[in-house]
XYZ file of C-alpha atoms in Angstrom:
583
model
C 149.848 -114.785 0.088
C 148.962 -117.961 -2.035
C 152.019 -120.239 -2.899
C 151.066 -121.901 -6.504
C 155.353 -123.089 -6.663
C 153.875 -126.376 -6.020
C 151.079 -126.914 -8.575
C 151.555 -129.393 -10.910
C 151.707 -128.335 -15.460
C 148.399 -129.901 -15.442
C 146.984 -127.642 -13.024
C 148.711 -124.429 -15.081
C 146.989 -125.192 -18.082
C 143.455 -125.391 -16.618
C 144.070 -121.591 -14.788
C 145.590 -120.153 -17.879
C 142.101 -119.529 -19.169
C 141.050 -117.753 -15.839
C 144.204 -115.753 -16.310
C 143.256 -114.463 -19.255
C 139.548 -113.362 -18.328
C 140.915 -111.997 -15.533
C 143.499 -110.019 -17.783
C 140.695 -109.007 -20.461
C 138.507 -107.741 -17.375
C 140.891 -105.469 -16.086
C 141.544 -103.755 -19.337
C 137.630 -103.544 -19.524
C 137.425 -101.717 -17.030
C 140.008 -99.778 -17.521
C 138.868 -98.643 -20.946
C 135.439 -97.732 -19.940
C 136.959 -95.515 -16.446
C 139.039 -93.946 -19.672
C 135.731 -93.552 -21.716
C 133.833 -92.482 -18.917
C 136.668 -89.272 -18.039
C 136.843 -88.286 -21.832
C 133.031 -88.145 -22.005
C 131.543 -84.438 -21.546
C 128.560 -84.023 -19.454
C 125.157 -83.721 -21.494
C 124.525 -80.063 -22.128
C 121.735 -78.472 -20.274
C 118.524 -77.519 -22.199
C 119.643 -73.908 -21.414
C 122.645 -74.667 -23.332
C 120.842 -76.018 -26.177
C 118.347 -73.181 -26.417
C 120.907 -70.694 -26.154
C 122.906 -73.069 -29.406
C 119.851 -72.904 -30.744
C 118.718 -69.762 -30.387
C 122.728 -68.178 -31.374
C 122.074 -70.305 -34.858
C 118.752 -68.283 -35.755
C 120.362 -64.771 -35.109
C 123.235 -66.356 -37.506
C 120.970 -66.436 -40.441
C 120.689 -70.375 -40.294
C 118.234 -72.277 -40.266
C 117.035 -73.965 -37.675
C 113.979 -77.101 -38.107
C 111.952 -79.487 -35.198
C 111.152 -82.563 -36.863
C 109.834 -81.454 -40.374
C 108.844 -77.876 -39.178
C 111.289 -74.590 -39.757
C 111.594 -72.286 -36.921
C 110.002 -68.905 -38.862
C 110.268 -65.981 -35.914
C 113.926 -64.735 -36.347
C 113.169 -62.065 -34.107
C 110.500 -62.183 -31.652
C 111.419 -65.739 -30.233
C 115.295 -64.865 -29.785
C 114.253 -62.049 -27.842
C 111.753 -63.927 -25.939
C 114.669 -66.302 -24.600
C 116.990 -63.529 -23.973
C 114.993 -62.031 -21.779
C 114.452 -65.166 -19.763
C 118.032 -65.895 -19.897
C 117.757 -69.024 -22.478
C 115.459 -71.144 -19.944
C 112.772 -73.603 -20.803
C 109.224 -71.667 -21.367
C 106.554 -74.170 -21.629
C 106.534 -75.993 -18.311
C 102.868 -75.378 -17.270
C 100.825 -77.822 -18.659
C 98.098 -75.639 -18.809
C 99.566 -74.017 -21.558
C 100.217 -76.262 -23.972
C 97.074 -77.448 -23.891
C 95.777 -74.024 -24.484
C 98.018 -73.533 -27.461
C 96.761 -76.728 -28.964
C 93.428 -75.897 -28.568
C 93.947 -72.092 -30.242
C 96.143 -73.844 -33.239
C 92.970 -76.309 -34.067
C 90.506 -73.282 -33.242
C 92.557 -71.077 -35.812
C 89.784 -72.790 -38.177
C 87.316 -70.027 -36.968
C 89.158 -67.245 -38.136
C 89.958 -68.633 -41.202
C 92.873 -69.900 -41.074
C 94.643 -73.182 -41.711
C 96.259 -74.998 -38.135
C 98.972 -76.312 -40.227
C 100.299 -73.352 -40.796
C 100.733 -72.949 -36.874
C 103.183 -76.912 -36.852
C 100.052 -78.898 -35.107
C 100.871 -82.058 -36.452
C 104.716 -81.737 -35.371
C 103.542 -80.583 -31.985
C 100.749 -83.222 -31.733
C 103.546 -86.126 -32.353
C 106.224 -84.209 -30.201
C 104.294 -84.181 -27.572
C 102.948 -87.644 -27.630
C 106.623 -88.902 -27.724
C 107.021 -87.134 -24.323
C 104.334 -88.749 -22.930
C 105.294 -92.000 -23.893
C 108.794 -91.066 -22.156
C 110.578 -91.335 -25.642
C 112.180 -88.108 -24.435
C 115.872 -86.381 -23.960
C 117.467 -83.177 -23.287
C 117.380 -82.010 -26.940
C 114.052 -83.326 -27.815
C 112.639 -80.667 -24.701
C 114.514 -77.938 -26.175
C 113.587 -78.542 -29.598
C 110.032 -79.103 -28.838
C 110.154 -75.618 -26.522
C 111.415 -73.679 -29.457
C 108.504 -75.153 -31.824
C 106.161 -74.181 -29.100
C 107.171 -70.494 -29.147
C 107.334 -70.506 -32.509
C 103.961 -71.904 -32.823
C 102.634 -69.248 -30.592
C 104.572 -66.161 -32.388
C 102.903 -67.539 -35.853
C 99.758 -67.758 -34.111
C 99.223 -64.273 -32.427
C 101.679 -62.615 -35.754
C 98.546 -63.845 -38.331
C 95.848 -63.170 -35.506
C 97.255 -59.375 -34.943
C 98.690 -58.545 -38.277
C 96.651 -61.338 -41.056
C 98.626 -63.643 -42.679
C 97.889 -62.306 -46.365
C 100.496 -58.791 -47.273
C 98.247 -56.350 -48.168
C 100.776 -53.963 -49.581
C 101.351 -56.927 -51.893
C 97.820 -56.701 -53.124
C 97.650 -53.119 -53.336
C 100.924 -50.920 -53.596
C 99.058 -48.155 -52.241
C 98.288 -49.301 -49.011
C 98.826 -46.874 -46.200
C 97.362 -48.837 -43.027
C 100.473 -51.124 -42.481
C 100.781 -51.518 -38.317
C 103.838 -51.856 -36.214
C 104.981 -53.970 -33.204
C 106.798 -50.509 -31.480
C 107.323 -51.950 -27.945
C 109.690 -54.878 -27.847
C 109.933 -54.705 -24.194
C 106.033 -54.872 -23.638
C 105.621 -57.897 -26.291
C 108.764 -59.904 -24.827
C 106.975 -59.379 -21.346
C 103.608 -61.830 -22.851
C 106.200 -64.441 -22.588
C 104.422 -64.300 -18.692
C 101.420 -65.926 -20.183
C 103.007 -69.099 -21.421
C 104.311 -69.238 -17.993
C 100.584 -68.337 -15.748
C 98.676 -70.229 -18.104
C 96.904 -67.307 -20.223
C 97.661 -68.251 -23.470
C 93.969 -68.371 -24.357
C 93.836 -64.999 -22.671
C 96.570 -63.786 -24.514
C 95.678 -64.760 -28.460
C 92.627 -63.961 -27.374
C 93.681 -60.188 -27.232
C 95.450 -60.114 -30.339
C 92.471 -60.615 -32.292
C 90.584 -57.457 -33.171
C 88.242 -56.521 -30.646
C 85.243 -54.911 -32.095
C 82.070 -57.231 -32.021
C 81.734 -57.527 -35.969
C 85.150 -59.703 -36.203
C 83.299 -62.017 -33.175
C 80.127 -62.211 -35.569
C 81.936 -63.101 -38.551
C 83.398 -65.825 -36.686
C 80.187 -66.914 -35.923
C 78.938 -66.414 -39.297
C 81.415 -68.337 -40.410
C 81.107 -71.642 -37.997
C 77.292 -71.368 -38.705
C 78.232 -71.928 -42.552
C 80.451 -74.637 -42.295
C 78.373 -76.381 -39.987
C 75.711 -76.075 -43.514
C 78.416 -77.420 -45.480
C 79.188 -80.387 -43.283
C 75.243 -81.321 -43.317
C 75.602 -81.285 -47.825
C 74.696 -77.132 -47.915
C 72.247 -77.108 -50.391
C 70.708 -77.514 -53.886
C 70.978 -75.319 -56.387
C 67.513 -74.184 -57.696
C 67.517 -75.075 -61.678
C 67.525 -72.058 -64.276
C 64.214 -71.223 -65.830
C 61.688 -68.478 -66.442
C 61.415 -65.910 -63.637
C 60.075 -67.324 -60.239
C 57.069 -64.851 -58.933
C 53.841 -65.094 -56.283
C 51.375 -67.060 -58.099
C 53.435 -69.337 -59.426
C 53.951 -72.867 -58.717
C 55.987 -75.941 -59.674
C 59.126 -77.838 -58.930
C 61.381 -75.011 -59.417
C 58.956 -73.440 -56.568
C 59.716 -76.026 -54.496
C 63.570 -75.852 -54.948
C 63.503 -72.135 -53.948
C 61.136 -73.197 -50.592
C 63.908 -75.732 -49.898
C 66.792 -73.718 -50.765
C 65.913 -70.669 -48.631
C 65.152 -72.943 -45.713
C 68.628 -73.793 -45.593
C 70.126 -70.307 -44.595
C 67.073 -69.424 -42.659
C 65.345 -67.071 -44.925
C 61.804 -68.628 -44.190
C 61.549 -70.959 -40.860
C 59.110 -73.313 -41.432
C 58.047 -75.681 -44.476
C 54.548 -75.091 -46.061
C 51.986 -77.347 -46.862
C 51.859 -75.917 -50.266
C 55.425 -76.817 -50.501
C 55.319 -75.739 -54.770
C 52.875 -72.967 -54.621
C 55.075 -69.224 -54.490
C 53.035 -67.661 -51.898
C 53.828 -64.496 -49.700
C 55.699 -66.322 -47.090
C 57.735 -67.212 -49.814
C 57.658 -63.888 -51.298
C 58.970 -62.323 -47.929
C 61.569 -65.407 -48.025
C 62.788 -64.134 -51.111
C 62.946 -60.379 -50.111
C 65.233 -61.341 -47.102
C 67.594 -63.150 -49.182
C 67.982 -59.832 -51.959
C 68.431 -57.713 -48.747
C 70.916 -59.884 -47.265
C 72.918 -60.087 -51.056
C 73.056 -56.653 -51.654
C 70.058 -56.594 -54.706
C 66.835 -55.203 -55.299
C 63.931 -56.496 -52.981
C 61.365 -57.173 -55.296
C 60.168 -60.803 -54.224
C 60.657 -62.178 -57.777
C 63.616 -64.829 -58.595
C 65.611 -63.105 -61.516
C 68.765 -63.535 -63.476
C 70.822 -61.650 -60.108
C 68.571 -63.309 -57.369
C 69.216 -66.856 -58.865
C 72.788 -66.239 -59.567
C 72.997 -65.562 -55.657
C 70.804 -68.294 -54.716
C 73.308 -70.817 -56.480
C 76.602 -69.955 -55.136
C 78.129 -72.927 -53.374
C 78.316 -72.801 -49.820
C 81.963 -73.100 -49.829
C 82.303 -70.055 -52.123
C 80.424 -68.153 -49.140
C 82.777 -69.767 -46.540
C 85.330 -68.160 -48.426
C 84.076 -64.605 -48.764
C 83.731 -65.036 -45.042
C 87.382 -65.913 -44.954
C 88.512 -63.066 -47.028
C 86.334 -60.471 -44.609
C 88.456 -61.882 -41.368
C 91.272 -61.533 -42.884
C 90.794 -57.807 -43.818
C 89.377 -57.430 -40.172
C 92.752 -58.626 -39.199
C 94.267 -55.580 -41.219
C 92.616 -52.498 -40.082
C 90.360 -53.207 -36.764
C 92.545 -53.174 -34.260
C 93.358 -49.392 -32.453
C 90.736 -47.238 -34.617
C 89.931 -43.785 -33.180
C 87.229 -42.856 -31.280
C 86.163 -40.770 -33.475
C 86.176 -41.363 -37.482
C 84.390 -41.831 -40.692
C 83.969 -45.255 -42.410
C 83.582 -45.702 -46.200
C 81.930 -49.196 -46.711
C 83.115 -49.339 -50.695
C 81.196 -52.506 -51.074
C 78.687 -51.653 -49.607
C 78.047 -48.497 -50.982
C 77.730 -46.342 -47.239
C 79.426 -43.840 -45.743
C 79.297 -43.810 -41.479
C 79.900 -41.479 -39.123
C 81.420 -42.614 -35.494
C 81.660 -40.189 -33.125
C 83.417 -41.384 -29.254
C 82.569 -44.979 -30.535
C 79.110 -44.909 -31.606
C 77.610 -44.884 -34.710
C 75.751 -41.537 -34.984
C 75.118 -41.110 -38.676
C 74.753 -42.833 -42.085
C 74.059 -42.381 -45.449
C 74.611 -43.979 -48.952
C 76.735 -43.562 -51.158
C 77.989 -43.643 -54.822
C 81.346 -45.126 -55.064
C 84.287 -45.942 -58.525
C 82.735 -47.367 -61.374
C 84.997 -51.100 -61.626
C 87.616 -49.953 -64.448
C 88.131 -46.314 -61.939
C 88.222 -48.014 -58.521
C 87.440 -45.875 -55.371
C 90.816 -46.862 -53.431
C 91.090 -48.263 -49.749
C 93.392 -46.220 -47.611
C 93.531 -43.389 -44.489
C 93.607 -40.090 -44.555
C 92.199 -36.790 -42.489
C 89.754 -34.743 -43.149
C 90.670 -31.241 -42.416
C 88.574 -28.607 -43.809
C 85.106 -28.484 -46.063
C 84.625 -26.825 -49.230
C 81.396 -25.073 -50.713
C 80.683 -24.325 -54.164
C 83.507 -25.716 -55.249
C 84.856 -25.609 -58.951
C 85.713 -28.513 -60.591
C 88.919 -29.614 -62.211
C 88.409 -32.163 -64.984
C 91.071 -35.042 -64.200
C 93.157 -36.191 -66.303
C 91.764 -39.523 -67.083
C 88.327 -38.229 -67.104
C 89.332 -35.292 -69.400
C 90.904 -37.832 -72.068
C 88.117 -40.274 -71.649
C 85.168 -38.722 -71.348
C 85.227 -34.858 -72.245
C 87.637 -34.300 -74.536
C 85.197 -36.746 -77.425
C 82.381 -35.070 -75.821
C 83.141 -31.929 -76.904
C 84.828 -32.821 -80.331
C 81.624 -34.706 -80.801
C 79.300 -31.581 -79.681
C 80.562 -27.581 -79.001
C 77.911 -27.057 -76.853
C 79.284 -29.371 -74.183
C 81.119 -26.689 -71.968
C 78.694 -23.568 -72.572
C 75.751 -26.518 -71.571
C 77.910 -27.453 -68.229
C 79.392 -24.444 -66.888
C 82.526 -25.002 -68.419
C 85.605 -22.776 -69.221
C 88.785 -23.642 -70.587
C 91.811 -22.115 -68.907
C 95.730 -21.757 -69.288
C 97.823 -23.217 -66.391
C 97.773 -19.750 -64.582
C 94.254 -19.880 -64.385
C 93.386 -17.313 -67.807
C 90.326 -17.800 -69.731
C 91.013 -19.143 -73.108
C 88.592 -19.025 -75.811
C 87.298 -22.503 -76.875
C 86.527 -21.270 -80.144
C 90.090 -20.805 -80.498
C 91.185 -23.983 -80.092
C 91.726 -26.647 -82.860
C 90.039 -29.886 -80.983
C 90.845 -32.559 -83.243
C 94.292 -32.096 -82.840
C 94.586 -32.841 -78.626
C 94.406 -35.897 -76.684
C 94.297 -35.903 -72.887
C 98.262 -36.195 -73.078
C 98.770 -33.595 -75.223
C 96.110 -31.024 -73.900
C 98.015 -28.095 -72.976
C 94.839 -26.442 -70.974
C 92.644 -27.251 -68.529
C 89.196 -27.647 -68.016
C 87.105 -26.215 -64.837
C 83.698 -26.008 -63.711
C 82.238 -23.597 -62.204
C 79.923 -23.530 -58.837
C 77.010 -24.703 -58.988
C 73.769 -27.292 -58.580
C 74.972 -28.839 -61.755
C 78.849 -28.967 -60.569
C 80.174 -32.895 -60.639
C 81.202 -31.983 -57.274
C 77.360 -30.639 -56.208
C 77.299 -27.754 -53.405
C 79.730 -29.052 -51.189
C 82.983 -31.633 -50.767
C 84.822 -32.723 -47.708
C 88.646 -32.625 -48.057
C 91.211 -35.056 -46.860
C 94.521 -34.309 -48.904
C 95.572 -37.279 -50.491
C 97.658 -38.533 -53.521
C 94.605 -40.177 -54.767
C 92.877 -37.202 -55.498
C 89.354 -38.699 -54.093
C 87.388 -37.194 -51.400
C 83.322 -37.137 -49.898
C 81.305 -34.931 -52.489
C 77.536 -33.996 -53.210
C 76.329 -34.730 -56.579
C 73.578 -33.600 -58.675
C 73.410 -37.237 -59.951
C 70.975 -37.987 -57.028
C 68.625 -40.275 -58.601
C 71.311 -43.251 -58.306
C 70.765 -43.063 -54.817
C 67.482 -45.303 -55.596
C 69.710 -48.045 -57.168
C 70.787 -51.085 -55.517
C 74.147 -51.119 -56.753
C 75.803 -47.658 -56.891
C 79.237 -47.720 -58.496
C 78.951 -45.209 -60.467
C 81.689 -42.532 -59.879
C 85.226 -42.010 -61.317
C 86.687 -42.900 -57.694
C 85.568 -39.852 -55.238
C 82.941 -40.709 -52.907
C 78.898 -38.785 -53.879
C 77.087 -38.963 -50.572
C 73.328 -38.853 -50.154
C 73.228 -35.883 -47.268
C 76.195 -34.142 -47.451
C 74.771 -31.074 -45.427
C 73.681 -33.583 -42.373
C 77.686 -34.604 -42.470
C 78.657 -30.691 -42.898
C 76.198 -29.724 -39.665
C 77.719 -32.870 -37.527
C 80.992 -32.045 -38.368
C 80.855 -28.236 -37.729
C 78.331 -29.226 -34.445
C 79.177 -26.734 -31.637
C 80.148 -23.865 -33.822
C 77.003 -21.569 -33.660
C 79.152 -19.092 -36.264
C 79.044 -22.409 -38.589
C 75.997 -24.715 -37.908
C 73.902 -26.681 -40.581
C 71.706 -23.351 -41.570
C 74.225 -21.016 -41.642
C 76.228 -23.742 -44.203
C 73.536 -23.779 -46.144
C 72.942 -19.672 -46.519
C 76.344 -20.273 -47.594
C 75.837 -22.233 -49.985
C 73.201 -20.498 -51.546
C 75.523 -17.406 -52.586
C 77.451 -19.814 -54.921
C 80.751 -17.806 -53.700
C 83.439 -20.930 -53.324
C 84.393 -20.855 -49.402
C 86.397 -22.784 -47.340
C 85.921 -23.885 -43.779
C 88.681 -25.414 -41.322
C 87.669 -28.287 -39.433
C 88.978 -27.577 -35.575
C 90.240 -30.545 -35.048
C 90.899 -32.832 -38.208
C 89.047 -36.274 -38.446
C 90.292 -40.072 -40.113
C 88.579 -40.784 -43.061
C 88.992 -44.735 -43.719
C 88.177 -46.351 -46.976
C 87.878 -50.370 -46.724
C 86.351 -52.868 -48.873
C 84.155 -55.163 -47.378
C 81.911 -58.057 -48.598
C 80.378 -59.107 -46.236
C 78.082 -57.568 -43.233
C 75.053 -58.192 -40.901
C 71.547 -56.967 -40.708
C 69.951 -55.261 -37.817
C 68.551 -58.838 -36.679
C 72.348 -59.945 -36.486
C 71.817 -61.933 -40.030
C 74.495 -62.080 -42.429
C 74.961 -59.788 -45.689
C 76.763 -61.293 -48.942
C 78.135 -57.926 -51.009
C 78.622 -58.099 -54.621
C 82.700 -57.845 -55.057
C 82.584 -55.572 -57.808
C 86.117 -55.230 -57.973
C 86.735 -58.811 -57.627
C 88.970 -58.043 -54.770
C 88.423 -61.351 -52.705
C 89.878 -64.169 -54.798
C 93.616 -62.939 -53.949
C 92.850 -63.116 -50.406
C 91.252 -66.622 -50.756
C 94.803 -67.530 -52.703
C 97.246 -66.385 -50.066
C 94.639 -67.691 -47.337
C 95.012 -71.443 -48.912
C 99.031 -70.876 -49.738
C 101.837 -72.151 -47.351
C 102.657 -70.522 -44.549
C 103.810 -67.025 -44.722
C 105.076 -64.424 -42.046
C 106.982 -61.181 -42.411
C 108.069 -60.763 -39.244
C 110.948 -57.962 -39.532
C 108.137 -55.783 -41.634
C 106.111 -54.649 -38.758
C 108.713 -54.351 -36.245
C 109.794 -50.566 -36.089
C 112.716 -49.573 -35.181
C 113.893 -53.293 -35.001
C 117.568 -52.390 -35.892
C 117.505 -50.493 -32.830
C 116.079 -52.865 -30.106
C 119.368 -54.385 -29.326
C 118.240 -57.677 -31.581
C 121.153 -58.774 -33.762
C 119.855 -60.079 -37.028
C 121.471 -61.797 -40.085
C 119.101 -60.389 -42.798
C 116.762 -57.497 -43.752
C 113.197 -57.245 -42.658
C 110.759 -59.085 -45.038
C 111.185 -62.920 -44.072
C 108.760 -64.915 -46.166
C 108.417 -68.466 -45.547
């Protein structure tokens, strides 16, 4: 023990100043032993996904960086089931998310939607070691997320149909929570690819419009192409610089291959340039540059990209899980198909709703056939069409097969009735036709009970068969062959083959024949389509169907998760809100 009795005042006042550091270190120290016991440890980044996670099924909301965490449901139950621990730690993955988000272009659809650019600087902060606890959870949420935007708008589109048409029956449903929560595997083996991959529709026509599509921007990144300038009508013979714009302008899309000397002279390579082109935009192939061929020759490339667009997205809609076995009404494009275990087996044209009495897209099955059939003049038809045509000439009924009849099916006199004074509203009758070859409904129509009151028909109209563009109904579907359908669809019944259908036919008794086992009957609307060769086909939009698609294609980001999860109340998930989140 030090003795400092002895030290001199002098001496005291140059270790007073010691004494005090010494003092002002202890209670240093002493503070930060004090700081250092109050402090809790740093959560865990199970603890902050679990926070996290808790705060979505509360309703709140929860952002990374600038981007809003949009799956309420799917991602909470993804975490759940792995007990709230960190997804994403295989590299492998990430990178194959990244790549899918900026591939997203070739389905037509916009990366941002799926929070690239938040990921892309998230990520680099980790590599750069600018990193914590929270920033890994946060940026493992927004990589789930990113994932469950991804595969929802791969699977289900990203534009509502219902929205676009309140009749829609096709809507889809996620039914197997367990089986969906279980993909969470691939983030962790490194199949992402694999696994968005198999949410896209797999029938080969959604690959080739991806293909179509990439082949058309690349023409738009090299400056697509000229319009050819208006003018008289371009035919063989002809020559000029107008013939030389057309020689240019189908070079571009590969209509003709190779440049001619006689660059402004229309001559039949040119001609057969031209013909491809009207086949491959739904007109008439007659080798001459009209009004409709130039129109179609001077649509931007951009507009094309986005009737591409459009045709994916629909894809997205209805191509996933389709029977085996089913028939296929191309609206658009004016055919009616037959596939049977798969495989196309049959085709013919068709004759679809004029534009102001749209044939309408939806599902149904067929169940039974009928021949001679009468025909019951619909409402809007009746108050359109036939009521002024017979006000406007009595013959009209007596010239058609027509009766007029009570609502229990009695004749009633027409010469009876006072026309002038009904409308189609206040028409207290109806008016049927009777079998037939002159019957609206021809020989024979294939029924599929629907509220839409359309089904498959002959026609005696058979002449419009020869036109290019065949919208020409009141909705129902006139098909070319309707007794090669009949024999297919009756095939293995010798009692009710093709000929015998036929004899039936021919007795003009009405009958009715069951189907034995019903078959879907799917109406869609497509625009687009491919030749034999593989080429693309541009359809007219005659009902001006794909500019609403193109609009919720280019709008923010939108996902209605809770809408196409059945049963969701009833998985065990706790939500906050009603299906139908919108973002």
């Amino acid at each position: 023990m030090h003795d400092y009795s002895n030290i001199t005042a002098q001496q005291r006042t140059l270790l007073q100043p010691f004494r005090v550091r010494v003092w002002l270190f202890a209670c240093l120290l002493l503070l930060l032993n004090a700081t250092a016991r109050a402090q809790p440890d740093e959560p865990s980044i199970q603890q902050l996904l679990s926070d996290r996670i808790t705060r979505i099924e509360a309703g709140e909301t929860v952002t990374v960086a600038d981007s809003e965490i949009a799956s309420r449901i799917l991602l909470p139950a993804i975490y759940r089931a792995h007990e709230y621990t960190p997804l994403w730690h295989n590299p492998r993955s990430v990178e194959q998310l990244l790549a899918a988000i900026r591939g997203s272009e070739l389905d037509g659809l916009d990366p941002s939607d799926y929070n690239l650019r938040t990921l892309e600087t998230l990520l680099q902060q980790r590599q750069n070691g600018d990193t914590d606890h929270v920033a890994d959870a946060e940026l493992d949420l927004l990589l789930t997320d990113s994932l469950v935007r991804l595969g929802y708008h791969l699977s289900f589109g990203k534009v509502d149909p219902e929205a676009l048409d309140p009749d829609w029956n096709m809507t889809r449903y996620i039914e197997d929570m367990d089986a969906l929560v279980r993909q969470a595997v691939a983030i962790d083996t490194g199949n992402v690819d694999v696994l968005l991959q198999s949410l896209r529709p797999q029938i080969p026509a959604y690959a080739r419009l991806q293909t179509a599509l990439a082949e058309y921007r690349e023409l738009q990144a090299r400056g697509g192409w000229a319009p050819v300038a208006p003018g008289e009508t371009l035919k063989p013979g002809m020559s000029g610089e107008r013939v030389a714009a057309l020689r240019r302008r189908l070079l571009v899309t590969g209509d003709i291959t190779a440049e001619s000397s006689e660059a402004r002279f229309f001559d039949a390579s040119l001609e057969a340039g031209v013909r491809k082109f009207q086949l491959r935009h739904g007109l008439e192939d007659d080798g001459i540059v009209g009004k409709s061929t130039l129109a179609a020759l001077n649509v931007p490339v951009e507009q094309r990209i986005d009737q591409l667009r459009a045709n994916l997205e629909r894809a997205r809609w209805v191509l996933h899980d389709l029977p085996e076995t089913y028939i296929l009404v191309d609206i658009a494009g004016f055919r009616v198909t037959y596939i049977r275990d798969g495989k196309i087996i049959w085709q013919t044209r068709a004759q679809v709703g004029q534009p102001y009495r749209k044939t309408p897209v939806f599902r149904a099955s067929m169940t039974y056939l009928e021949l001679n059939p009468t025909w019951t003049v619909p409402p809007t038809i009746l108050r359109e069409d036939v009521l002024p045509a017979i006000k406007r000439d009595p013959a009209y009924l007596a010239e058609r097969n027509m009766q007029v009849i009570d609502y229990d099916g009695n004749p009633v006199d027409p010469a009876d009735i006072e026309w002038q004074r009904y409308t189609g509203r206040n028409f207290p009758y109806l008016i049927r036709q009777g079998p037939g070859p002159e019957n609206a409904l021809g020989r024979i129509k294939f029924m599929f009970p629907n509220k839409h009151i359309v089904y498959l028909h002959d026609t005696p109209r058979k002449s419009l068969f020869g036109k290019t563009t065949r919208a020409f109904s009141s909705g129902c579907i006139r098909i070319e062959h309707p007794y090669e359908l009949a024999g297919l669809l009756l095939e293995g019944d010798p009692d009710r083959d093709r000929e015998k259908v036929i004899a039936a036919v021919d007795t003009l008794k009405p009958r009715t024949i069951s189907l034995k086992q019903p078959v879907s009957v799917i109406l869609l609307y497509w625009t687009t389509g491919f030749t034999a060769d593989g080429s693309v086909i541009f359809k007219q939009d005659i009902y001006r169907r794909d500019p609403a698609i193109i609009r919720g294609l280019n709008a923010g980001f939108r996902f209605r998760e809770g809408a196409i999860i059945k049963d969701y109340l009833h998985s065990g998930i706790p939500l906050a809100a009603e299906h139908g989140f919108s973002l």
